[in-house]
Short mmCIF file of C-alpha atoms in Angstrom, two decimals:
data_model
loop_
_atom_site.label_atom_id
_atom_site.label_comp_id
_atom_site.label_asym_id
_atom_site.label_seq_id
_atom_site.Cartn_x
_atom_site.Cartn_y
_atom_site.Cartn_z
CA MET A 9 0.00 0.00 0.00
CA ALA A 10 1.20 3.53 -0.83
CA TYR A 11 2.20 5.63 2.19
CA LEU A 12 0.67 8.79 0.70
CA GLU A 13 -2.49 8.86 -1.41
CA LEU A 14 -4.35 11.82 -2.87
CA LYS A 15 -7.73 10.79 -4.30
CA GLY A 16 -9.99 12.86 -6.54
CA ILE A 17 -8.40 16.21 -5.66
CA THR A 18 -10.17 19.10 -7.40
CA LYS A 19 -9.33 22.77 -6.92
CA THR A 20 -10.69 25.72 -8.87
CA PHE A 21 -9.93 29.42 -8.85
CA PRO A 22 -12.02 32.08 -10.61
CA GLY A 23 -12.01 31.09 -14.27
CA VAL A 24 -9.37 28.38 -13.79
CA VAL A 25 -9.53 24.66 -12.96
CA ALA A 26 -6.13 24.08 -11.35
CA ASN A 27 -6.63 20.41 -10.41
CA GLN A 28 -9.36 18.13 -11.70
CA ASN A 29 -9.97 14.77 -10.03
CA VAL A 30 -6.24 14.20 -9.43
CA ASP A 31 -5.03 10.90 -7.98
CA LEU A 32 -1.47 10.55 -6.69
CA SER A 33 0.06 7.60 -4.87
CA VAL A 34 3.59 7.68 -3.47
CA ASN A 35 5.46 4.91 -1.70
CA LYS A 36 8.00 5.33 1.05
CA VAL A 37 11.69 4.81 0.32
CA THR A 38 11.34 6.48 -3.07
CA VAL A 39 11.87 9.73 -4.94
CA HIS A 40 8.72 10.46 -6.93
CA ALA A 41 8.86 13.16 -9.63
CA LEU A 42 5.95 15.54 -10.18
CA VAL A 43 6.24 17.19 -13.59
CA GLY A 44 4.14 19.25 -15.95
CA GLU A 45 4.08 22.47 -17.92
CA ASN A 46 3.39 25.86 -16.32
CA GLY A 47 -0.16 26.05 -15.05
CA ALA A 48 -0.49 22.25 -15.07
CA GLY A 49 -1.40 22.26 -11.37
CA LYS A 50 1.78 20.94 -9.73
CA SER A 51 2.23 23.76 -7.22
CA THR A 52 -1.48 23.88 -6.42
CA LEU A 53 -1.53 20.15 -5.70
CA MET A 54 1.50 20.36 -3.41
CA ARG A 55 0.12 23.42 -1.63
CA ILE A 56 -3.02 21.41 -0.91
CA LEU A 57 -0.88 18.62 0.51
CA TYR A 58 1.06 21.15 2.61
CA GLY A 59 -2.09 22.83 3.88
CA MET A 60 -1.71 26.15 2.07
CA TYR A 61 -4.89 25.56 0.03
CA SER A 62 -8.04 23.57 0.79
CA PRO A 63 -9.34 21.34 -2.01
CA ASP A 64 -12.87 21.80 -3.35
CA SER A 65 -13.22 18.03 -3.23
CA GLY A 66 -11.09 14.95 -2.73
CA GLU A 67 -9.35 13.12 0.09
CA ILE A 68 -5.83 12.65 1.45
CA PHE A 69 -4.65 9.43 3.08
CA LEU A 70 -1.43 9.01 5.04
CA ASP A 71 -0.31 5.53 6.02
CA GLY A 72 -3.80 4.26 5.25
CA LYS A 73 -5.63 6.82 7.37
CA LYS A 74 -7.70 9.72 6.06
CA VAL A 75 -6.29 13.07 7.18
CA VAL A 76 -7.52 16.65 6.95
CA ILE A 77 -4.80 19.28 6.40
CA ARG A 78 -6.03 22.82 6.98
CA SER A 79 -2.68 24.57 7.46
CA PRO A 80 1.09 24.03 7.17
CA GLN A 81 1.10 23.45 10.92
CA ASP A 82 -1.25 20.49 10.38
CA ALA A 83 1.05 19.18 7.64
CA ILE A 84 4.13 19.49 9.86
CA ARG A 85 2.38 17.62 12.69
CA LEU A 86 1.60 14.83 10.20
CA GLY A 87 5.24 14.64 9.09
CA ILE A 88 4.89 16.53 5.80
CA GLY A 89 7.45 19.24 4.97
CA MET A 90 8.13 21.43 1.97
CA VAL A 91 11.17 23.30 0.64
CA HIS A 92 9.89 26.14 -1.53
CA GLN A 93 11.71 27.68 -4.49
CA GLU A 94 11.99 30.88 -2.47
CA PHE A 95 13.53 29.85 0.84
CA GLN A 96 11.60 30.58 4.03
CA LEU A 97 14.57 31.64 6.17
CA VAL A 98 15.26 34.65 8.39
CA PRO A 99 18.60 36.13 7.20
CA SER A 100 19.45 37.80 10.52
CA LEU A 101 19.16 34.58 12.53
CA THR A 102 21.73 31.79 12.81
CA VAL A 103 21.40 28.36 11.20
CA THR A 104 20.35 26.81 14.53
CA GLU A 105 17.81 29.56 15.22
CA ASN A 106 16.25 29.16 11.78
CA ILE A 107 16.02 25.39 12.05
CA GLY A 108 14.41 25.50 15.49
CA LEU A 109 12.20 28.52 14.86
CA GLY A 110 8.70 27.78 16.15
CA MET A 111 9.75 24.40 17.58
CA GLU A 112 12.41 25.45 20.05
CA MET A 113 13.73 22.95 22.60
CA THR A 114 13.27 24.17 26.15
CA ASN A 115 14.80 23.63 29.55
CA GLY A 116 12.15 24.73 31.97
CA PRO A 117 10.95 28.18 30.87
CA TRP A 118 14.11 28.82 28.80
CA VAL A 119 15.02 28.01 25.21
CA ASP A 120 17.73 25.32 25.29
CA ARG A 121 20.06 26.63 22.55
CA LYS A 122 22.76 24.10 23.40
CA ALA A 123 20.38 21.15 22.85
CA MET A 124 19.10 22.65 19.60
CA ARG A 125 22.65 23.19 18.34
CA LYS A 126 23.58 19.62 19.23
CA LYS A 127 20.54 18.28 17.35
CA VAL A 128 21.44 20.34 14.27
CA ILE A 129 24.99 18.96 14.28
CA GLU A 130 23.73 15.37 14.67
CA LEU A 131 21.31 15.71 11.75
CA SER A 132 23.85 17.42 9.51
CA GLU A 133 26.40 14.67 10.14
CA GLN A 134 23.87 11.86 9.74
CA TYR A 135 22.65 13.04 6.33
CA GLY A 136 25.77 14.71 4.96
CA LEU A 137 24.30 18.22 5.16
CA GLN A 138 27.38 20.11 6.29
CA VAL A 139 26.51 23.48 7.85
CA ASP A 140 27.96 25.73 10.52
CA PRO A 141 25.21 25.88 13.18
CA ASP A 142 26.43 29.28 14.41
CA ARG A 143 26.66 31.10 11.07
CA GLN A 144 24.14 33.79 10.25
CA VAL A 145 21.96 32.71 7.31
CA ALA A 146 22.66 36.00 5.50
CA GLU A 147 26.32 34.92 5.23
CA LEU A 148 25.55 31.57 3.56
CA SER A 149 25.59 30.68 -0.12
CA VAL A 150 22.31 29.65 -1.71
CA GLY A 151 23.37 26.01 -1.78
CA VAL A 152 24.05 25.99 1.97
CA GLN A 153 20.76 27.78 2.65
CA GLN A 154 19.02 24.92 0.86
CA ARG A 155 20.70 22.47 3.25
CA VAL A 156 19.32 24.52 6.13
CA GLU A 157 15.81 24.22 4.67
CA ILE A 158 16.17 20.43 4.42
CA LEU A 159 17.53 20.25 7.97
CA LYS A 160 14.45 22.19 9.13
CA LEU A 161 12.27 19.39 7.79
CA LEU A 162 14.40 16.68 9.39
CA TYR A 163 14.40 18.56 12.71
CA ARG A 164 10.60 18.47 12.51
CA GLN A 165 10.76 14.71 11.79
CA ALA A 166 9.19 14.99 8.35
CA GLN A 167 8.59 11.69 6.59
CA VAL A 168 7.25 13.25 3.39
CA LEU A 169 9.59 15.86 1.86
CA ILE A 170 8.35 18.07 -1.00
CA LEU A 171 11.19 19.78 -2.92
CA ASP A 172 10.16 22.43 -5.45
CA GLU A 173 12.76 22.90 -8.23
CA PRO A 174 15.60 22.28 -5.73
CA THR A 175 18.48 22.27 -8.23
CA ALA A 176 17.72 25.61 -9.89
CA VAL A 177 20.37 27.49 -7.89
CA LEU A 178 23.10 24.83 -7.59
CA THR A 179 26.36 24.07 -9.39
CA PRO A 180 26.73 20.63 -11.03
CA GLN A 181 28.84 19.50 -8.08
CA GLU A 182 26.22 20.73 -5.60
CA ILE A 183 23.50 18.91 -7.53
CA LYS A 184 25.45 15.66 -7.24
CA ALA A 185 25.86 16.27 -3.51
CA LEU A 186 22.11 16.95 -3.15
CA PHE A 187 21.29 13.68 -4.91
CA VAL A 188 23.53 11.83 -2.43
CA VAL A 189 21.63 13.47 0.43
CA LEU A 190 18.26 12.53 -1.08
CA ASP A 191 19.43 8.95 -1.49
CA ARG A 192 20.31 8.86 2.21
CA LEU A 193 16.90 10.27 3.09
CA VAL A 194 14.95 7.63 1.19
CA THR A 195 17.27 4.89 2.49
CA SER A 196 16.33 6.01 6.00
CA GLY A 197 12.66 5.32 5.16
CA ARG A 198 11.46 8.70 3.97
CA MET A 199 9.83 9.65 0.68
CA VAL A 200 10.59 12.66 -1.52
CA ILE A 201 8.26 14.37 -3.98
CA PHE A 202 10.59 16.06 -6.46
CA ILE A 203 9.19 18.89 -8.61
CA THR A 204 11.46 19.66 -11.56
CA HIS A 205 11.50 20.76 -15.19
CA LYS A 206 14.83 19.01 -15.83
CA LEU A 207 14.15 15.69 -17.47
CA ASN A 208 17.70 14.40 -16.97
CA GLU A 209 17.19 14.76 -13.20
CA ILE A 210 14.07 12.62 -13.34
CA MET A 211 15.95 9.90 -15.21
CA THR A 212 18.91 10.06 -12.79
CA LEU A 213 17.18 10.35 -9.43
CA CYS A 214 13.54 9.29 -9.48
CA SER A 215 11.79 5.90 -9.36
CA LYS A 216 8.40 7.11 -10.63
CA ALA A 217 7.08 10.21 -12.35
CA THR A 218 3.53 11.56 -12.30
CA VAL A 219 2.81 13.95 -15.17
CA LEU A 220 0.13 16.64 -14.90
CA ARG A 221 -1.29 18.38 -17.96
CA ARG A 222 -3.91 21.11 -17.62
CA GLY A 223 -4.79 20.01 -14.11
CA ILE A 224 -5.32 16.35 -14.99
CA VAL A 225 -3.02 13.36 -14.47
CA ALA A 226 -1.67 12.53 -17.92
CA GLY A 227 0.11 9.44 -16.62
CA THR A 228 2.31 7.88 -13.96
CA LEU A 229 5.43 6.17 -15.26
CA ASN A 230 8.11 3.86 -13.93
CA VAL A 231 11.23 5.84 -14.79
CA ALA A 232 13.22 2.70 -15.56
CA ASP A 233 10.70 1.83 -18.28
CA THR A 234 10.45 5.24 -19.98
CA ASN A 235 12.56 8.00 -21.53
CA GLU A 236 12.70 11.79 -21.77
CA ILE A 237 10.76 11.86 -25.05
CA GLU A 238 7.78 10.00 -23.59
CA ILE A 239 7.73 12.21 -20.47
CA THR A 240 7.84 15.33 -22.64
CA ARG A 241 5.04 14.03 -24.85
CA LEU A 242 2.83 13.48 -21.80
CA MET A 243 3.70 16.92 -20.42
CA MET A 244 3.08 18.87 -23.59
CA GLY A 245 0.85 16.62 -25.66
CA GLN A 246 3.58 16.74 -28.32
CA GLU A 247 7.26 16.08 -28.80
CA VAL A 248 9.65 18.98 -28.21
CA GLU A 249 12.77 19.29 -30.33
CA ILE A 250 15.90 20.08 -28.32
CA PHE A 251 16.95 23.59 -29.31
CA GLN A 252 20.60 24.31 -30.11
CA SER A 253 21.65 27.69 -31.43
CA LYS A 254 23.94 27.73 -34.45
CA ARG A 255 27.18 29.58 -33.76
CA THR A 256 27.96 32.52 -36.01
CA GLU A 257 31.02 34.69 -36.47
CA ILE A 258 30.59 37.79 -34.30
CA SER A 259 31.71 40.88 -36.19
CA GLY A 260 29.39 43.57 -34.84
CA LYS A 261 30.36 46.67 -32.91
CA ARG A 262 30.57 46.65 -29.13
CA VAL A 263 27.15 47.43 -27.69
CA LEU A 264 27.99 47.02 -24.00
CA GLU A 265 31.39 47.90 -22.53
CA VAL A 266 32.06 47.40 -18.83
CA ASN A 267 35.39 48.64 -17.47
CA GLY A 268 36.73 48.22 -13.94
CA LEU A 269 33.31 47.92 -12.34
CA SER A 270 33.24 47.75 -8.53
CA ALA A 271 30.25 47.88 -6.20
CA ILE A 272 29.18 46.92 -2.68
CA ASN A 273 26.16 44.82 -1.70
CA ASP A 274 23.33 45.69 0.67
CA ARG A 275 25.45 44.69 3.67
CA GLY A 276 28.25 47.06 2.72
CA LEU A 277 30.59 44.29 1.54
CA PRO A 278 32.39 44.18 -1.84
CA ALA A 279 30.13 42.52 -4.41
CA LEU A 280 31.88 43.46 -7.68
CA LYS A 281 35.66 43.67 -7.94
CA SER A 282 37.03 45.37 -11.05
CA VAL A 283 34.72 43.58 -13.51
CA THR A 284 35.58 44.16 -17.18
CA PHE A 285 33.93 42.64 -20.26
CA ASN A 286 32.08 43.59 -23.44
CA ILE A 287 29.26 42.30 -25.65
CA LYS A 288 28.99 42.91 -29.38
CA ALA A 289 25.94 43.37 -31.56
CA GLY A 290 24.63 39.97 -32.66
CA GLU A 291 26.18 38.15 -29.69
CA ILE A 292 24.79 36.27 -26.70
CA VAL A 293 27.12 36.19 -23.71
CA GLY A 294 26.14 33.73 -21.01
CA LEU A 295 26.96 34.58 -17.40
CA ALA A 296 27.34 31.50 -15.18
CA GLY A 297 27.86 31.37 -11.44
CA VAL A 298 26.33 30.23 -8.19
CA GLU A 299 23.86 32.79 -6.87
CA GLY A 300 25.40 35.23 -4.42
CA ASN A 301 28.67 35.79 -6.26
CA GLY A 302 27.92 39.25 -7.61
CA GLN A 303 25.59 38.49 -10.51
CA THR A 304 22.62 40.27 -8.92
CA GLU A 305 24.67 43.37 -8.16
CA LEU A 306 26.09 43.36 -11.71
CA ILE A 307 22.60 43.31 -13.21
CA GLU A 308 21.54 46.14 -10.90
CA VAL A 309 24.56 48.24 -11.87
CA LEU A 310 23.93 47.68 -15.58
CA ALA A 311 20.32 48.75 -15.05
CA GLY A 312 21.28 51.88 -13.12
CA LEU A 313 19.77 50.56 -9.89
CA ARG A 314 22.99 50.34 -7.85
CA GLN A 315 25.84 52.80 -7.44
CA SER A 316 29.25 51.71 -8.64
CA LYS A 317 32.76 52.75 -9.54
CA GLY A 318 34.05 52.16 -13.05
CA GLN A 319 32.40 52.73 -16.39
CA VAL A 320 29.40 51.34 -18.27
CA ARG A 321 29.02 52.26 -21.95
CA LEU A 322 25.92 51.45 -23.97
CA GLY A 323 26.04 51.95 -27.73
CA GLY A 324 29.21 54.00 -27.32
CA ARG A 325 27.66 56.35 -24.73
CA ASP A 326 28.81 56.55 -21.12
CA VAL A 327 25.68 55.68 -19.09
CA SER A 328 27.43 55.16 -15.75
CA ARG A 329 25.43 57.95 -14.07
CA THR A 330 22.11 57.59 -15.88
CA THR A 331 18.83 56.16 -14.59
CA LEU A 332 17.09 52.97 -15.70
CA ARG A 333 14.52 54.99 -17.64
CA GLN A 334 17.27 56.88 -19.47
CA ARG A 335 19.03 53.61 -20.30
CA ARG A 336 15.77 52.15 -21.57
CA GLN A 337 15.35 55.14 -23.88
CA ILE A 338 18.85 54.51 -25.27
CA GLY A 339 18.04 50.84 -25.92
CA LEU A 340 18.23 48.68 -22.79
CA SER A 341 15.63 46.05 -21.90
CA LEU A 342 15.75 44.14 -18.61
CA ILE A 343 14.29 40.84 -17.47
CA PRO A 344 14.98 40.98 -13.69
CA GLU A 345 15.71 37.80 -11.76
CA ASP A 346 13.27 38.67 -8.97
CA ARG A 347 9.98 38.85 -10.85
CA ARG A 348 7.80 39.31 -7.77
CA HIS A 349 9.58 42.34 -6.33
CA GLN A 350 11.31 43.93 -9.33
CA GLY A 351 9.56 42.71 -12.46
CA LEU A 352 5.87 42.98 -11.71
CA ASN A 353 3.18 44.91 -9.89
CA LEU A 354 1.25 41.99 -8.44
CA LEU A 355 -1.75 44.22 -7.71
CA GLY A 356 -1.95 45.40 -11.32
CA SER A 357 -3.46 43.89 -14.45
CA ILE A 358 -1.51 42.35 -17.31
CA ALA A 359 -2.15 45.46 -19.41
CA GLU A 360 -0.84 47.71 -16.64
CA ASN A 361 2.27 45.59 -16.20
CA ILE A 362 3.05 45.42 -19.92
CA GLY A 363 2.62 49.19 -20.13
CA ALA A 364 4.68 49.89 -17.00
CA THR A 365 7.93 50.61 -18.89
CA ARG A 366 6.41 52.66 -21.72
CA TYR A 367 3.34 54.44 -20.36
CA PHE A 368 5.02 57.83 -20.95
CA GLN A 369 5.50 57.20 -24.68
CA LYS A 370 3.23 59.12 -27.08
CA ARG A 371 1.83 55.83 -28.34
CA PHE A 372 0.34 55.06 -24.92
CA SER A 373 -0.61 58.45 -23.51
CA ARG A 374 -1.96 61.77 -24.70
CA PHE A 375 -1.73 64.90 -22.55
CA GLY A 376 -1.02 62.78 -19.48
CA VAL A 377 -3.98 60.42 -20.05
CA LEU A 378 -3.33 56.74 -20.70
CA ASP A 379 -4.72 55.23 -23.90
CA GLN A 380 -6.31 52.10 -22.45
CA VAL A 381 -7.30 50.78 -25.89
CA GLU A 382 -3.65 50.79 -27.03
CA LEU A 383 -2.51 49.26 -23.75
CA ASP A 384 -5.06 46.45 -24.11
CA ARG A 385 -4.10 45.90 -27.76
CA THR A 386 -0.42 45.58 -26.84
CA ALA A 387 -1.24 43.30 -23.91
CA ASN A 388 -3.40 41.04 -26.08
CA ALA A 389 -0.56 40.74 -28.59
CA GLY A 390 1.77 39.64 -25.79
CA ILE A 391 -0.79 37.19 -24.42
CA GLN A 392 -1.15 35.60 -27.85
CA ASP A 393 2.56 35.59 -28.79
CA TYR A 394 3.67 34.02 -25.50
CA GLN A 395 0.58 31.88 -24.85
CA ILE A 396 -0.11 33.41 -21.43
CA LYS A 397 -2.97 31.44 -19.90
CA VAL A 398 -5.45 34.15 -18.87
CA ASP A 399 -8.91 35.37 -19.83
CA GLY A 400 -7.67 38.74 -21.08
CA PRO A 401 -5.57 41.88 -20.42
CA ASP A 402 -7.63 42.82 -17.36
CA ALA A 403 -6.55 39.69 -15.46
CA MET A 404 -4.62 40.48 -12.28
CA VAL A 405 -0.99 39.34 -12.27
CA SER A 406 -1.43 38.05 -8.69
CA THR A 407 -3.70 35.29 -10.04
CA LEU A 408 -1.10 33.91 -12.47
CA SER A 409 1.17 30.93 -11.97
CA GLY A 410 4.87 31.73 -11.65
CA GLY A 411 5.56 30.67 -15.21
CA ASN A 412 2.76 32.75 -16.69
CA ALA A 413 3.86 35.76 -14.62
CA GLN A 414 7.34 35.35 -16.10
CA LYS A 415 5.84 35.35 -19.58
CA VAL A 416 4.26 38.76 -18.89
CA ILE A 417 7.72 40.21 -18.22
CA ILE A 418 9.22 38.58 -21.29
CA ALA A 419 6.39 39.82 -23.51
CA ARG A 420 6.96 43.36 -22.22
CA GLU A 421 10.75 43.40 -22.54
CA LEU A 422 11.15 41.69 -25.90
CA ALA A 423 8.53 43.86 -27.60
CA ASP A 424 10.79 46.94 -27.50
CA LYS A 425 13.43 45.50 -29.90
CA PRO A 426 16.27 46.66 -27.64
CA MET A 427 19.91 47.35 -28.47
CA LEU A 428 20.88 45.38 -25.35
CA LEU A 429 18.78 42.80 -23.52
CA VAL A 430 19.88 41.89 -20.01
CA ALA A 431 18.04 38.64 -19.31
CA ALA A 432 18.37 37.37 -15.73
CA GLN A 433 16.95 33.85 -15.27
CA PRO A 434 14.47 34.36 -18.15
CA THR A 435 13.20 30.76 -18.15
CA ARG A 436 13.14 30.11 -14.38
CA GLY A 437 9.83 28.44 -13.62
CA LEU A 438 8.96 27.83 -17.27
CA ASP A 439 8.13 24.43 -18.73
CA VAL A 440 10.12 22.77 -21.51
CA LEU A 441 8.12 24.18 -24.41
CA SER A 442 8.00 27.71 -23.00
CA SER A 443 11.72 27.62 -22.22
CA GLN A 444 12.52 26.57 -25.77
CA SER A 445 10.35 29.41 -27.05
CA VAL A 446 12.20 31.98 -24.94
CA ARG A 447 15.60 30.67 -26.05
CA LYS A 448 14.53 30.94 -29.68
CA GLU A 449 13.45 34.53 -29.02
CA LEU A 450 16.88 35.34 -27.56
CA VAL A 451 18.56 33.90 -30.64
CA ARG A 452 16.12 35.75 -32.92
CA MET A 453 17.04 39.01 -31.22
CA LYS A 454 20.72 38.21 -31.64
CA MET A 455 20.24 37.49 -35.35
CA GLU A 456 18.50 40.86 -35.70
CA GLY A 457 21.58 42.59 -34.27
CA ALA A 458 20.84 42.92 -30.55
CA ALA A 459 23.39 42.17 -27.86
CA VAL A 460 22.22 39.81 -25.12
CA LEU A 461 23.61 39.21 -21.64
CA LEU A 462 22.08 35.98 -20.34
CA LEU A 463 22.32 35.24 -16.61
CA SER A 464 21.09 31.71 -15.95
CA ALA A 465 21.46 29.01 -13.32
CA ASP A 466 20.62 26.44 -16.02
CA LEU A 467 23.91 25.36 -17.59
CA ASP A 468 22.06 23.60 -20.41
CA GLU A 469 20.54 26.96 -21.30
CA ILE A 470 23.89 28.74 -21.12
CA LEU A 471 25.52 26.13 -23.34
CA SER A 472 22.68 25.94 -25.86
CA VAL A 473 22.46 29.63 -26.83
CA SER A 474 25.67 31.42 -25.79
CA ASP A 475 28.44 32.52 -28.14
CA ARG A 476 30.73 33.14 -25.18
CA ILE A 477 30.46 32.17 -21.52
CA LEU A 478 31.71 34.25 -18.59
CA VAL A 479 31.94 32.72 -15.11
CA MET A 480 31.66 34.79 -11.92
CA PHE A 481 33.01 33.88 -8.51
CA GLU A 482 33.17 36.19 -5.49
CA GLY A 483 32.55 39.31 -7.55
CA ARG A 484 35.12 38.65 -10.27
CA ILE A 485 35.08 37.25 -13.80
CA VAL A 486 37.20 34.14 -13.27
CA GLY A 487 36.81 32.52 -16.66
CA GLU A 488 35.83 33.09 -20.27
CA LEU A 489 35.11 30.06 -22.44
CA LEU A 490 33.64 29.15 -25.79
CA PRO A 491 30.72 26.70 -25.45
CA ALA A 492 32.59 24.03 -27.40
CA LYS A 493 35.25 23.95 -24.67
CA ALA A 494 32.93 24.47 -21.68
CA SER A 495 32.18 21.10 -20.09
CA TYR A 496 29.81 20.86 -17.12
CA GLU A 497 32.69 19.86 -14.91
CA ARG A 498 34.90 22.74 -16.03
CA LEU A 499 32.09 25.26 -15.54
CA GLY A 500 31.24 23.79 -12.16
CA LEU A 501 34.82 24.04 -10.94
CA LEU A 502 35.08 27.67 -12.08
CA MET A 503 31.75 28.45 -10.41
CA ALA A 504 33.15 26.97 -7.19
CA GLY A 505 36.33 29.07 -7.40
CA HIS A 506 38.79 26.44 -8.70
CA VAL A 507 40.26 28.85 -11.22
CA ASN A 508 43.64 27.30 -11.94
CA GLN A 509 42.65 23.62 -11.95
CA ASP A 510 43.09 21.90 -15.29
CA VAL A 511 40.13 19.73 -16.30
#
């Protein structure tokens, strides 16, 4: 008998059926993949299991017993834990304080910090999750923060672990280490539900895969008896050709020139250290690196959102002291990596968000009054071109799935035919077909003469579309490679700071 069973789960939102009569059975001692395109209902289903949503109908059984989960606290008491894409940690607290938060050990009326610290060390050693229990979370790399999130679940004695896109921010070496940890977890009797868009991870790690398409279970497969093509066909209802950009000789003029760029981060520490590079017209330069090594600050400096020393030239003009709006008028478009806080107004409609960077243009306003008809027309074009799953331009962005919200940003930024596109994690959260579509758009822009800086945690993406690859580590460019010479292992070592090691 399966340890976890979801039977007939249905969940609707206004105008959207997120899950329709979904059945899911997961055994212990297994890693079970949950896959599907954006809007297929994966996150909704897992949020129901974790108590964040209540189903309209359906039942949940745990170890043969029917359970009712009304909140995450209920889920935790039942041994169900979840690691979200956006970590739920308090940066100012230590590792131990974060792990024990809300479930502190006590000695009489006092919090027993020594006992909590000892428990954290025991768990980290048992499962190979090396962390410093006394370090402040703000000082940790993203990969180590993920270990803290997993340790939180183990501290709470979770038997069912839900991991949502856990490898998106890791180097190849860190991914291998995570897989070792997950193997130890299932060997100890636990079960893992693994949400991912990376088909190679399913084939490497998982025993079974349940595929959702448009809120319905399209099939559950034994991974040993299937392949990536069959999984993709179930996800999309069609086969998806693997996209590989053809390399071309780059002879265009320099569009972006960065010279001796230095900047500090929000904590007053050096984030960029004399960064110098350039991008030519008709060229895609991929920027690889583990999150937290200066990429975010570099994007902010290029966009005019962070002060810096050094020089930034766009189309031959020094823009080092100009604003984002001024840079946009010269020819910059920006897909920010934090779509919720920087890319979108969640309380606005799709039309309002697509018009947010151009509302002041004559095309969209007359005498200070917005032309709503033109805004709606432009929004509808973006909805159609990027297959955003909504009823129309008046739909609120807050109601969209993460992938569809990302498509709103991409539709807005690619419509301006920029001189330079800075694309930070443009396909994060997108399904296979949507990701391929975005990559083709980047290459189309390149072929039309634009320069593209692509920041991505997906090395497959970097390798498939880049003409050159830059690697960042601790605020410096530590490597420049051509894709033909950039193996996963070589990139991973550079991303981890092994600059002089020959691979």
